[in-house]
JSON list of C-alpha atoms in Angstrom, two decimals:
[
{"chain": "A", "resi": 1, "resn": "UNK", "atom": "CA", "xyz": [39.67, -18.16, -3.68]},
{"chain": "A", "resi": 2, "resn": "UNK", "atom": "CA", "xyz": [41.31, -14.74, -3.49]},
{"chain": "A", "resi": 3, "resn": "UNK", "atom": "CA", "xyz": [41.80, -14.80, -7.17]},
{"chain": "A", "resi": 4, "resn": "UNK", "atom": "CA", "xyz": [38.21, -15.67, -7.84]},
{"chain": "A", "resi": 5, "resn": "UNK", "atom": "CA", "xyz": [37.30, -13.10, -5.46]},
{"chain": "A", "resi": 6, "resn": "UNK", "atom": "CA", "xyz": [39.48, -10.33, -7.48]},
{"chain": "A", "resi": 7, "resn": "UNK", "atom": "CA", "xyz": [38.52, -11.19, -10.80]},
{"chain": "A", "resi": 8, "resn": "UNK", "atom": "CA", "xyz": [34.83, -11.22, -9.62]},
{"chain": "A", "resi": 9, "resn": "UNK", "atom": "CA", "xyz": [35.21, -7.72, -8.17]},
{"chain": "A", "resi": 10, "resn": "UNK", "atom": "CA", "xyz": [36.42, -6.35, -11.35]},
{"chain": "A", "resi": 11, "resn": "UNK", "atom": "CA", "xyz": [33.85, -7.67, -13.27]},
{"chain": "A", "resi": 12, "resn": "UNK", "atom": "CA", "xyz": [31.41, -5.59, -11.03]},
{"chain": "A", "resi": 13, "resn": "UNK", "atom": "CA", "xyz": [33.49, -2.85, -11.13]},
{"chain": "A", "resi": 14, "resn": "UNK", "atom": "CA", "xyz": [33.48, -2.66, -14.71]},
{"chain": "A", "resi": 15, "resn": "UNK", "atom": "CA", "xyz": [29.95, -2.68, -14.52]},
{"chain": "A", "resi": 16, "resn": "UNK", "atom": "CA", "xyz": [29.55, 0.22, -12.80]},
{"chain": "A", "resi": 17, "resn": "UNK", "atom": "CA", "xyz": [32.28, 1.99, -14.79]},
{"chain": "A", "resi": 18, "resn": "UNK", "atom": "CA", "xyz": [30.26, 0.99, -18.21]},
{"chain": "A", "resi": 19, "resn": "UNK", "atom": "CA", "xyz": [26.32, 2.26, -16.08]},
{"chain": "A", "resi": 20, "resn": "UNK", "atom": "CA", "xyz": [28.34, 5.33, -15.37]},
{"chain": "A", "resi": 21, "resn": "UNK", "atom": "CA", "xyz": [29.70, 6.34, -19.04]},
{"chain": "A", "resi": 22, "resn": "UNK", "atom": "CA", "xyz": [26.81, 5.51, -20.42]},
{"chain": "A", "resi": 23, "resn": "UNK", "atom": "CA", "xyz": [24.46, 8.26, -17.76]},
{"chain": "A", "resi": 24, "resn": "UNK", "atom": "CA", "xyz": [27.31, 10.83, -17.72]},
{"chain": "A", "resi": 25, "resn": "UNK", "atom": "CA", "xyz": [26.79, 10.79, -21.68]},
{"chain": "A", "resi": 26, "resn": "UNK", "atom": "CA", "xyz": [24.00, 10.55, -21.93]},
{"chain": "A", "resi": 27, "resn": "UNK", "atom": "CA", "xyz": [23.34, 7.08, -24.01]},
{"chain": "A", "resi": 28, "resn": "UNK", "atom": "CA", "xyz": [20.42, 5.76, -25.35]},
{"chain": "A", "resi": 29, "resn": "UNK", "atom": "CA", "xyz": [20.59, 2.69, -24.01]},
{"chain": "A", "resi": 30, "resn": "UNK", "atom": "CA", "xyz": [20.64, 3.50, -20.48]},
{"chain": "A", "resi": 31, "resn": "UNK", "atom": "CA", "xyz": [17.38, 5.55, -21.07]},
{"chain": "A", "resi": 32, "resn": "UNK", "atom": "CA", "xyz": [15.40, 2.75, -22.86]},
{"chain": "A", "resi": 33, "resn": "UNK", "atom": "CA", "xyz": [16.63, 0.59, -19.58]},
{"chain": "A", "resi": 34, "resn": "UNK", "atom": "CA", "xyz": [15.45, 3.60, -17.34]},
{"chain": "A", "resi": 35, "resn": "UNK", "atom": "CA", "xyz": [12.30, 4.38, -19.01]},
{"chain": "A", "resi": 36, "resn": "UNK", "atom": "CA", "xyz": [11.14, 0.34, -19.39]},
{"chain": "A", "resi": 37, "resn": "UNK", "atom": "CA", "xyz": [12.18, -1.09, -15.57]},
{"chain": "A", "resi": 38, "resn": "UNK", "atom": "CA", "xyz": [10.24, 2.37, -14.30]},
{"chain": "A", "resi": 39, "resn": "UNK", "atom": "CA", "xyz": [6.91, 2.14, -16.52]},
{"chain": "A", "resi": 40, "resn": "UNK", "atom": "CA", "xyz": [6.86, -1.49, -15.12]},
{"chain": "A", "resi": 41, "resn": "UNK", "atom": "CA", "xyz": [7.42, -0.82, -11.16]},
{"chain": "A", "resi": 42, "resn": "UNK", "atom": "CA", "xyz": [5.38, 2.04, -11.61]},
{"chain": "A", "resi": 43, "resn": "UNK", "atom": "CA", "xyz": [2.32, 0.55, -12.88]},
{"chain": "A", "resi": 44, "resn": "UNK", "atom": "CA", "xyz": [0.23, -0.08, -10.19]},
{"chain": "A", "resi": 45, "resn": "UNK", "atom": "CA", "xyz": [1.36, 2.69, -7.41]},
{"chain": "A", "resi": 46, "resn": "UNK", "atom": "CA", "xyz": [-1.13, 2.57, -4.57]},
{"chain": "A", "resi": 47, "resn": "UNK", "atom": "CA", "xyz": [-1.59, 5.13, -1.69]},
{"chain": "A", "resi": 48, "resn": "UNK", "atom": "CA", "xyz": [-1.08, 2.45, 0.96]},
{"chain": "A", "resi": 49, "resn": "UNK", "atom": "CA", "xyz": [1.42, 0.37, -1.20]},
{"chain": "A", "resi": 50, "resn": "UNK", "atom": "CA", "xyz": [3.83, 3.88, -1.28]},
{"chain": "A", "resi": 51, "resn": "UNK", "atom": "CA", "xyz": [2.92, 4.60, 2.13]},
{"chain": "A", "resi": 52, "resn": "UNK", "atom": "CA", "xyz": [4.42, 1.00, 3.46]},
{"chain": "A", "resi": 53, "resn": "UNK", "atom": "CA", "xyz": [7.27, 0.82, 1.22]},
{"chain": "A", "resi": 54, "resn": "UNK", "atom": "CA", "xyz": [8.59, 4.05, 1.77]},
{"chain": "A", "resi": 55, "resn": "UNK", "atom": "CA", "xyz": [8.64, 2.98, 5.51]},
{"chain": "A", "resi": 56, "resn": "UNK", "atom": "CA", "xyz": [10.70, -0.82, 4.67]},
{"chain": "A", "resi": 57, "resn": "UNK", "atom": "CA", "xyz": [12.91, 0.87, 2.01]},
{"chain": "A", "resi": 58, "resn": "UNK", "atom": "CA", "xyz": [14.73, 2.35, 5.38]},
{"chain": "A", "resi": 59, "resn": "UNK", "atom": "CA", "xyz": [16.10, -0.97, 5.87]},
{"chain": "A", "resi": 60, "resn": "UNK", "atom": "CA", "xyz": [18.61, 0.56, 3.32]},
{"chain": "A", "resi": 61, "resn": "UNK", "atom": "CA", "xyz": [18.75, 3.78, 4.24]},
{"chain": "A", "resi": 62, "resn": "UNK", "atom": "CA", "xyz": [22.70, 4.89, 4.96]},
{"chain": "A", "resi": 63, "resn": "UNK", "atom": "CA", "xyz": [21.61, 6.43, 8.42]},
{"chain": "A", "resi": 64, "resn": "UNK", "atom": "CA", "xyz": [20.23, 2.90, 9.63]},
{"chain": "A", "resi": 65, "resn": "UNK", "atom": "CA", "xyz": [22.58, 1.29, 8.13]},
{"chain": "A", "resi": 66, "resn": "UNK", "atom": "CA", "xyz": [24.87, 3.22, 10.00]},
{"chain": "A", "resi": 67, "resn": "UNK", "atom": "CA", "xyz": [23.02, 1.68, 12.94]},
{"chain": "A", "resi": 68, "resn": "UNK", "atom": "CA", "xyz": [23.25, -1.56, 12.40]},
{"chain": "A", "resi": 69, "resn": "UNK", "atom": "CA", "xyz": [26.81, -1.17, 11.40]},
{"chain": "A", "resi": 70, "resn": "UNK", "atom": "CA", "xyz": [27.68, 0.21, 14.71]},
{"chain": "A", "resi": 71, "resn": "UNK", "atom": "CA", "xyz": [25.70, -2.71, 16.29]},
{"chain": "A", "resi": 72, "resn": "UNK", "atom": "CA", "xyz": [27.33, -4.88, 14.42]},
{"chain": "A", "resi": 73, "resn": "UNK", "atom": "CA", "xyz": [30.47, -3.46, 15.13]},
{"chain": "A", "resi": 74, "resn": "UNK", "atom": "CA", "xyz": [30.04, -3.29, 18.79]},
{"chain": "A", "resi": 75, "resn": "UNK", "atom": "CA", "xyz": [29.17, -7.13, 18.76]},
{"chain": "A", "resi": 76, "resn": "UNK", "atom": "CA", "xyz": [32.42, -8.36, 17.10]},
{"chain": "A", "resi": 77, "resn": "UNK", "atom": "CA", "xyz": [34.02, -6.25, 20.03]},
{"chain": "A", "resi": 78, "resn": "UNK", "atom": "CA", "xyz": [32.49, -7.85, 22.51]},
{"chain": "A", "resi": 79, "resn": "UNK", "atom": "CA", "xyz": [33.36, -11.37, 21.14]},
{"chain": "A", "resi": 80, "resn": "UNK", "atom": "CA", "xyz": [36.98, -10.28, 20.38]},
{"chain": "A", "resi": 81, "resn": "UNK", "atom": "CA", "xyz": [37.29, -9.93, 17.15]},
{"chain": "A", "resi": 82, "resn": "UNK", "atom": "CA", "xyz": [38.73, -6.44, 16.70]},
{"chain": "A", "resi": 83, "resn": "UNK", "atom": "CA", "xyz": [40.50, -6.92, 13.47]},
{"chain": "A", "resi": 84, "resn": "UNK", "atom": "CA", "xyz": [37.07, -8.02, 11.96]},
{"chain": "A", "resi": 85, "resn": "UNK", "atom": "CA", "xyz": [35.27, -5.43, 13.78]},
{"chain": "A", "resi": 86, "resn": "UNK", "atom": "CA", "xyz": [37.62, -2.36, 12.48]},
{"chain": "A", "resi": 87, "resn": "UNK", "atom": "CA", "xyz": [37.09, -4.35, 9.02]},
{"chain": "A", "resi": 88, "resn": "UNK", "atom": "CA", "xyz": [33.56, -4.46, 8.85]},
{"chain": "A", "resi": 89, "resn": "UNK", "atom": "CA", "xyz": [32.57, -0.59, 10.40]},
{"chain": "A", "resi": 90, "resn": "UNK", "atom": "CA", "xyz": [35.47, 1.12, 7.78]},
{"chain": "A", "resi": 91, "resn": "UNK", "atom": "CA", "xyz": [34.17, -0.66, 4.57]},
{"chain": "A", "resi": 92, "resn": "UNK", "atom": "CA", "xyz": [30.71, 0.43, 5.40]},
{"chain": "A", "resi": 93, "resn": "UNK", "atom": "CA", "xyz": [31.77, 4.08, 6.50]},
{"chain": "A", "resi": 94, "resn": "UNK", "atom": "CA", "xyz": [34.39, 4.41, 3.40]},
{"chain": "A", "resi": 95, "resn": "UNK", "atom": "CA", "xyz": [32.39, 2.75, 0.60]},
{"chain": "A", "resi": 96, "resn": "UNK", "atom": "CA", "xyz": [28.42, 3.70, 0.70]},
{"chain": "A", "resi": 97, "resn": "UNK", "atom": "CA", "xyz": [29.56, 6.53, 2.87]},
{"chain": "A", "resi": 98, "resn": "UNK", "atom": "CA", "xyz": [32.51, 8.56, 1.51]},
{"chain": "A", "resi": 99, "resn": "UNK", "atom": "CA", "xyz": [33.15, 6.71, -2.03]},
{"chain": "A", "resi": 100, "resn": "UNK", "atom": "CA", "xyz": [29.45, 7.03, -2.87]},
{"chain": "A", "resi": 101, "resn": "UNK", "atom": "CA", "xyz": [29.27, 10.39, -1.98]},
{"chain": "A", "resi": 102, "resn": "UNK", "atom": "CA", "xyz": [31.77, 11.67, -4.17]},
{"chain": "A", "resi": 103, "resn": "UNK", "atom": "CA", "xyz": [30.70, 9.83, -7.16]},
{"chain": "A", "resi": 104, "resn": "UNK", "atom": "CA", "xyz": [27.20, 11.48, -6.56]},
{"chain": "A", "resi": 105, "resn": "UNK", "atom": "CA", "xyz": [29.03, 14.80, -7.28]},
{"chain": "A", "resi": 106, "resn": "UNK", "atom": "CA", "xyz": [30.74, 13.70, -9.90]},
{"chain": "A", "resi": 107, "resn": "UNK", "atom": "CA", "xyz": [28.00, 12.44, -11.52]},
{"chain": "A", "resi": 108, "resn": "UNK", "atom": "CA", "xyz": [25.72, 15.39, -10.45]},
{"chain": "A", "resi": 109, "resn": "UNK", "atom": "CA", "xyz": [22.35, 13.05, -12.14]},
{"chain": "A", "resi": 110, "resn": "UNK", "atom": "CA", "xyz": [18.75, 14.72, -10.64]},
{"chain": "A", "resi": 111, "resn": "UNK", "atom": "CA", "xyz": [16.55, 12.68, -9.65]},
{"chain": "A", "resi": 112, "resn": "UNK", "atom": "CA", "xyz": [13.73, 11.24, -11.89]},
{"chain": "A", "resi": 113, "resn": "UNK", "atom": "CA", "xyz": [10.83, 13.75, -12.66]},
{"chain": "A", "resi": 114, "resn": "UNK", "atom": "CA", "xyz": [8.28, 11.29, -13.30]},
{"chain": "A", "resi": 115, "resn": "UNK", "atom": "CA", "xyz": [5.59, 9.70, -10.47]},
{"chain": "A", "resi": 116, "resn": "UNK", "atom": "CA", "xyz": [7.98, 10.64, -6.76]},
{"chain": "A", "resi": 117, "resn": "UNK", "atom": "CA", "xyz": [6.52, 9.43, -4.16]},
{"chain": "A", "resi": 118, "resn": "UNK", "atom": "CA", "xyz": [9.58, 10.13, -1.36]},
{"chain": "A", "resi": 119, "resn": "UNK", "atom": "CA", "xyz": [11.63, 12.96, -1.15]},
{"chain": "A", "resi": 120, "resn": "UNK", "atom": "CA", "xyz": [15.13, 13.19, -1.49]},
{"chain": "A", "resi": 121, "resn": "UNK", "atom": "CA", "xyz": [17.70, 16.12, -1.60]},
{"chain": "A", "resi": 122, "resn": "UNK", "atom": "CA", "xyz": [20.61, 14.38, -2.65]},
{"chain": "A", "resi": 123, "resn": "UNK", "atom": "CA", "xyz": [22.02, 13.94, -6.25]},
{"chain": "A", "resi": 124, "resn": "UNK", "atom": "CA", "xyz": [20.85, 10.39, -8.10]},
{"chain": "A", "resi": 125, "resn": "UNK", "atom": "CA", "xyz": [23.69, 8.61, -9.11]},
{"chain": "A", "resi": 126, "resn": "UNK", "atom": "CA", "xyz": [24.49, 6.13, -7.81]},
{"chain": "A", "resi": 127, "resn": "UNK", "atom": "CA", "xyz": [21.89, 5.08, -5.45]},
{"chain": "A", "resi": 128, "resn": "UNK", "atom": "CA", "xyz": [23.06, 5.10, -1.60]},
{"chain": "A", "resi": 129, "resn": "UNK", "atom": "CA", "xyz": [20.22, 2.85, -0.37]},
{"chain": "A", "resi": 130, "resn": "UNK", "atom": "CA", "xyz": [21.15, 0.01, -3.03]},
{"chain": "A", "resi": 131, "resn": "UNK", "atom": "CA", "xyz": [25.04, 0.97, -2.03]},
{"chain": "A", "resi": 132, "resn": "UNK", "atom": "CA", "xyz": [24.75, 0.63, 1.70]},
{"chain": "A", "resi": 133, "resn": "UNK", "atom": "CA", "xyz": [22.56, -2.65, 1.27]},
{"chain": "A", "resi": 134, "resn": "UNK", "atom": "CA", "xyz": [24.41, -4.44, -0.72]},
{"chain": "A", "resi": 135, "resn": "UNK", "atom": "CA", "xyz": [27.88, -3.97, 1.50]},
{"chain": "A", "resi": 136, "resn": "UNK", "atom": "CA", "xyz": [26.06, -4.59, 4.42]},
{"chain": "A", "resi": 137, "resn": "UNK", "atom": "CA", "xyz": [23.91, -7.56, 4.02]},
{"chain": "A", "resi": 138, "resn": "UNK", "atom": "CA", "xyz": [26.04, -8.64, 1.16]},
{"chain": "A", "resi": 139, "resn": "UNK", "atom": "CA", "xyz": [29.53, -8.58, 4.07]},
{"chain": "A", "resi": 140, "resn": "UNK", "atom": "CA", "xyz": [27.53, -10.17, 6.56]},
{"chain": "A", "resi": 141, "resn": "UNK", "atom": "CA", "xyz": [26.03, -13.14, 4.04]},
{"chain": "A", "resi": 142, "resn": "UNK", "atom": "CA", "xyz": [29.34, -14.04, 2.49]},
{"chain": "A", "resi": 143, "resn": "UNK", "atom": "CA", "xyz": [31.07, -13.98, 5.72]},
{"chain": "A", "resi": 144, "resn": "UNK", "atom": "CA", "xyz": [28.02, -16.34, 6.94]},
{"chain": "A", "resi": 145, "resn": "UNK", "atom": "CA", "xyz": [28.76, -18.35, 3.80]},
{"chain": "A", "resi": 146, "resn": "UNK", "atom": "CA", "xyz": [32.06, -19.24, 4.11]},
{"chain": "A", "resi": 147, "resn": "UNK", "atom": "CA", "xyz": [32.14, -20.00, 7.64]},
{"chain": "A", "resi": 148, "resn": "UNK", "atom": "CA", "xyz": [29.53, -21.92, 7.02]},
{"chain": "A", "resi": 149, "resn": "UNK", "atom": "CA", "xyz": [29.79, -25.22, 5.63]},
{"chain": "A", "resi": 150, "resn": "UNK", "atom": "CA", "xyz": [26.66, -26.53, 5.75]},
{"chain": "A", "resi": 151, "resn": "UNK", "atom": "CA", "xyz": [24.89, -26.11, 2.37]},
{"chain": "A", "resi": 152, "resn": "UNK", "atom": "CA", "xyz": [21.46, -25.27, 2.92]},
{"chain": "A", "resi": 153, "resn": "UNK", "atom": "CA", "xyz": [22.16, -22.88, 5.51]},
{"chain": "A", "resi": 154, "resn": "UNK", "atom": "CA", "xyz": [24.76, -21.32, 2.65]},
{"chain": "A", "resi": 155, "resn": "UNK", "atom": "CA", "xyz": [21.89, -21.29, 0.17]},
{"chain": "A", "resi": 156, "resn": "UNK", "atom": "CA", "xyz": [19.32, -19.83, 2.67]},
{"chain": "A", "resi": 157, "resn": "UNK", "atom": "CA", "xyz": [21.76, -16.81, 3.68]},
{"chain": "A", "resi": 158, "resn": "UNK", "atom": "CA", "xyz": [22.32, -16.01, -0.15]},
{"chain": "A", "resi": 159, "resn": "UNK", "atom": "CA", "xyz": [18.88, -16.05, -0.90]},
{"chain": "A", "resi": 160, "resn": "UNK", "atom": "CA", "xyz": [17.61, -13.86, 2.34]},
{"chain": "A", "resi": 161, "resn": "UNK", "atom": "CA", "xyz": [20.66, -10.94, 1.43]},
{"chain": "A", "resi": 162, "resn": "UNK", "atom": "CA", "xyz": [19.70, -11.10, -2.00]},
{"chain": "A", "resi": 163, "resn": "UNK", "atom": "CA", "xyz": [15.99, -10.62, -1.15]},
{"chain": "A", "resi": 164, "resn": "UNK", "atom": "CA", "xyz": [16.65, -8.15, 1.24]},
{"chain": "A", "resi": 165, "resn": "UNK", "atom": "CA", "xyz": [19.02, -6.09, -1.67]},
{"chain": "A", "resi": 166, "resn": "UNK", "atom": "CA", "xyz": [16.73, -6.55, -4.44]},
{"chain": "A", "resi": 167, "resn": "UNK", "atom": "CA", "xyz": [13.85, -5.22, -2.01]},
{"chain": "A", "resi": 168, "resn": "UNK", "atom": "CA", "xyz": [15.47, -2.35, -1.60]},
{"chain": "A", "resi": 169, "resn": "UNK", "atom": "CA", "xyz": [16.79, -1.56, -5.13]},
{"chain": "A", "resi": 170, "resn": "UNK", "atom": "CA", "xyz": [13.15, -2.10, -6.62]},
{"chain": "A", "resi": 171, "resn": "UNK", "atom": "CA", "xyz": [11.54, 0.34, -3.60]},
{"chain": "A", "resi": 172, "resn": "UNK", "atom": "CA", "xyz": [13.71, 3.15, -4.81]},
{"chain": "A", "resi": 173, "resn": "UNK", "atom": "CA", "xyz": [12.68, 3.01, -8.31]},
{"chain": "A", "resi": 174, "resn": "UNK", "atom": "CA", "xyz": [8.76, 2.14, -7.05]},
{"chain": "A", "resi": 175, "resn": "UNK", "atom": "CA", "xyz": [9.07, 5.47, -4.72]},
{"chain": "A", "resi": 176, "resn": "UNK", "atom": "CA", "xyz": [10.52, 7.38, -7.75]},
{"chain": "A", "resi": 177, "resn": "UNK", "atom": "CA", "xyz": [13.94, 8.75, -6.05]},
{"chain": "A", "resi": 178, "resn": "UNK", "atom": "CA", "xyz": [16.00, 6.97, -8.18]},
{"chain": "A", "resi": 179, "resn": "UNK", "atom": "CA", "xyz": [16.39, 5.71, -11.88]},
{"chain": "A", "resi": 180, "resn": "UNK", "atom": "CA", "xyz": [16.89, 1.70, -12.66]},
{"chain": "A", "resi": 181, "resn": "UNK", "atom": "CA", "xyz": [20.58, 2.32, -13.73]},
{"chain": "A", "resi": 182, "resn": "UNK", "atom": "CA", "xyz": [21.52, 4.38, -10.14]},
{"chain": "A", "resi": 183, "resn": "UNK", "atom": "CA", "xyz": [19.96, 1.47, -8.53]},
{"chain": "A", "resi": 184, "resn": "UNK", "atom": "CA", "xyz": [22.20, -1.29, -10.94]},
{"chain": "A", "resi": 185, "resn": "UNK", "atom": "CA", "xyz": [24.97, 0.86, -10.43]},
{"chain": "A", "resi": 186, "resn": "UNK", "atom": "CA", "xyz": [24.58, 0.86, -6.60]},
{"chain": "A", "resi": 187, "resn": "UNK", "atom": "CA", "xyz": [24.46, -3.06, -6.64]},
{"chain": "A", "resi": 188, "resn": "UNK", "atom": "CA", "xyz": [27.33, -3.35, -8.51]},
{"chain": "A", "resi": 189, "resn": "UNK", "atom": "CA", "xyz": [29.74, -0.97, -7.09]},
{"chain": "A", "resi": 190, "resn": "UNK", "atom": "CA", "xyz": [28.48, -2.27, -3.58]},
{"chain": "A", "resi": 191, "resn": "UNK", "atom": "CA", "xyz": [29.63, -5.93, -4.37]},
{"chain": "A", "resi": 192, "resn": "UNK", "atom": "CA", "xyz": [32.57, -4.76, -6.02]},
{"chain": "A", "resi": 193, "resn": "UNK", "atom": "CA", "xyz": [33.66, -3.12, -2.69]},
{"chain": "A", "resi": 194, "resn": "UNK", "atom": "CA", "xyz": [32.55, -6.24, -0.75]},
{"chain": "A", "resi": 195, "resn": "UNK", "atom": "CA", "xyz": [34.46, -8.82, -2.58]},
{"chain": "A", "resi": 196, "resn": "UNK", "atom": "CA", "xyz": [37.66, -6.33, -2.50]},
{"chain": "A", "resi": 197, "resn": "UNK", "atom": "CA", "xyz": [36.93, -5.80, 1.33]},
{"chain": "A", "resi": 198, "resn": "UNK", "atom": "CA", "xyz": [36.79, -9.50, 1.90]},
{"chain": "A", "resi": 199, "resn": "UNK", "atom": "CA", "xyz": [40.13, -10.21, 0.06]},
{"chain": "A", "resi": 200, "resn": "UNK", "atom": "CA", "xyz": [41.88, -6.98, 1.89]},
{"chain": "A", "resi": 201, "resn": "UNK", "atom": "CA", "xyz": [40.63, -8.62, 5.52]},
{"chain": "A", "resi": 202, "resn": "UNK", "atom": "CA", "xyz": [42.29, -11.85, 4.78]},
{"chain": "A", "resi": 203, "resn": "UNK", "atom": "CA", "xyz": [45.68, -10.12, 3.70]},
{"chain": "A", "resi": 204, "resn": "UNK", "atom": "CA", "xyz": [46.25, -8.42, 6.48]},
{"chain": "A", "resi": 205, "resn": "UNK", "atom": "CA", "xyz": [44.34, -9.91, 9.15]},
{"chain": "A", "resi": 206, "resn": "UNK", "atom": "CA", "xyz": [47.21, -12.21, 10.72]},
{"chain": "A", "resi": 207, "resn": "UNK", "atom": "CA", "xyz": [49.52, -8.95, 10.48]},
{"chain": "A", "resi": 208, "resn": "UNK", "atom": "CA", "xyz": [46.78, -6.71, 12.67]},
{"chain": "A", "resi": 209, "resn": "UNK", "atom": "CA", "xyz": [46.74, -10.08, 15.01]},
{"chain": "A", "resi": 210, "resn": "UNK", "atom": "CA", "xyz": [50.61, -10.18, 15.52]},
{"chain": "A", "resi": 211, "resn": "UNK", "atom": "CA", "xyz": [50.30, -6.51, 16.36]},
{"chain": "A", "resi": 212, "resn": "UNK", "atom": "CA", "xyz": [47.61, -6.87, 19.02]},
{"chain": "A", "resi": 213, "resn": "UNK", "atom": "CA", "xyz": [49.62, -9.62, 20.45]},
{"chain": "A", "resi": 214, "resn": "UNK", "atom": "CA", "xyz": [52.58, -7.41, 21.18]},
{"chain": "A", "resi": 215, "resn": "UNK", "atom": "CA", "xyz": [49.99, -5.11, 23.14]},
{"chain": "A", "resi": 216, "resn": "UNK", "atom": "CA", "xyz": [48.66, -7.77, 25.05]},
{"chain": "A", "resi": 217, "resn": "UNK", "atom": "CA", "xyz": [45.18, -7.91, 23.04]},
{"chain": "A", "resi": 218, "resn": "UNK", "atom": "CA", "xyz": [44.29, -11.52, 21.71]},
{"chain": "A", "resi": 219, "resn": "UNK", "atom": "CA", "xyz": [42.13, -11.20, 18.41]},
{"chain": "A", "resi": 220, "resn": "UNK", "atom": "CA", "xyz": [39.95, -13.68, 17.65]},
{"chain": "A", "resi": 221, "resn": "UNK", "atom": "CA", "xyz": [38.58, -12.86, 14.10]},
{"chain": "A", "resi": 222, "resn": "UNK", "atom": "CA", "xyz": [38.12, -15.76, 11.91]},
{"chain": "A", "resi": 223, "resn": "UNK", "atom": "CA", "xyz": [39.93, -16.64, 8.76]},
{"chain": "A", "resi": 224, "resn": "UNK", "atom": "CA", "xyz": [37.59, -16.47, 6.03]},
{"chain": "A", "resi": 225, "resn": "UNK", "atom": "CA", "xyz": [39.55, -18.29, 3.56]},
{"chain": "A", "resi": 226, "resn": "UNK", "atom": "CA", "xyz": [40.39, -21.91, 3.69]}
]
């Protein structure tokens, strides 16, 4: 599983490497992708449709995220899972929150100039709403999944995070803060950090859990790997 989990993570990660290159040099093909996915979400812009999804496409947003995270964070706490809880709150803060930033400044991409219906201050690339979704929803729903063993209820959680990603990574390019390839790039580099995440928690879970045993502290975070 671990291996699977690795070798899936660098397939992502190459991804992103490859959507980088290709807007730090400016390629061709990453403005034909740009250019098509944005003439097609674009369309049909409405007054009320903008209005609505610029207030959804917060579900996203790195500041609620941050929210939920804490939330989320506070929960495992309460139910004794402080190795998982430690887990989950520094992969959100370090990946959508520090790593993310200093790609964006790497990067240095403005946003699109074409229809923008939101305002953002921040450099483009890569996008921090599809970045903060995707580690999110996409750590709670394969956690779900694989302490879950009861297929539908798998299926249904990958489908809902999914839905709830892809949501978000199409209102960014419908509000015009963010090209298709930030967006792709966002996805990609989020799941990459997931998948590593995951396989870092199960390393060195049981060694966090024989130190909180010597202070007293009984940890009750689940393995995740069977």
């Amino acid at each position: 599983m671990k291996k699977t989990f690795n070798i899936t993570a660098f397939i992502f990660l190459l991804i992103f490497l490859i959507i980088a290159a290709g807007v730090m040099t400016g390629s061709r093909w990453v403005e034909k992708i740009d250019l098509s996915i944005i003439s097609l979400l674009q369309a049909n812009v409405t007054e009320t449709g903008a209005s609505v999804i610029s207030i959804l496409t917060n579900i996203g947003g790195v500041e609620e995220i941050i929210i939920f995270t804490l939330a989320a964070v506070i929960i495992l706490f309460i139910r004794k899972m402080y190795v998982a809880g430690f887990w989950f709150g520094l992969t959100v803060f370090v990946s959508p929150g520090v790593l993310v930033s200093i790609i964006k400044l790497i990067v240095d991409r403005d946003r699109p100039d074409f229809l923008r219906l939101a305002f953002e201050s921040s450099q483009s690339f890569p996008s921090g709403h599809s970045t903060a979704s995707a580690v999110f929803y996409g750590l709670i729903a394969v956690s779900l999944i694989l302490l879950i063993h009861t297929l539908w209820k798998r299926v249904l959680i990958g489908i809902l995070a999914l839905a709830l990603i892809s949501f978000v990574m199409a209102s960014r390019i419908y509000l015009g803060v963010h090209f298709p390839t930030d967006v792709l790039a966002g996805f990609s580099f989020g799941t990459a950090s997931v998948l590593f995440s995951l396989v870092l928690y199960q390393s060195v879970r049981t060694k966090f859990q024989a130190w909180l045993s010597t202070k007293n502290i009984q940890d009750k975070s689940p393995s995740l790997f069977h």
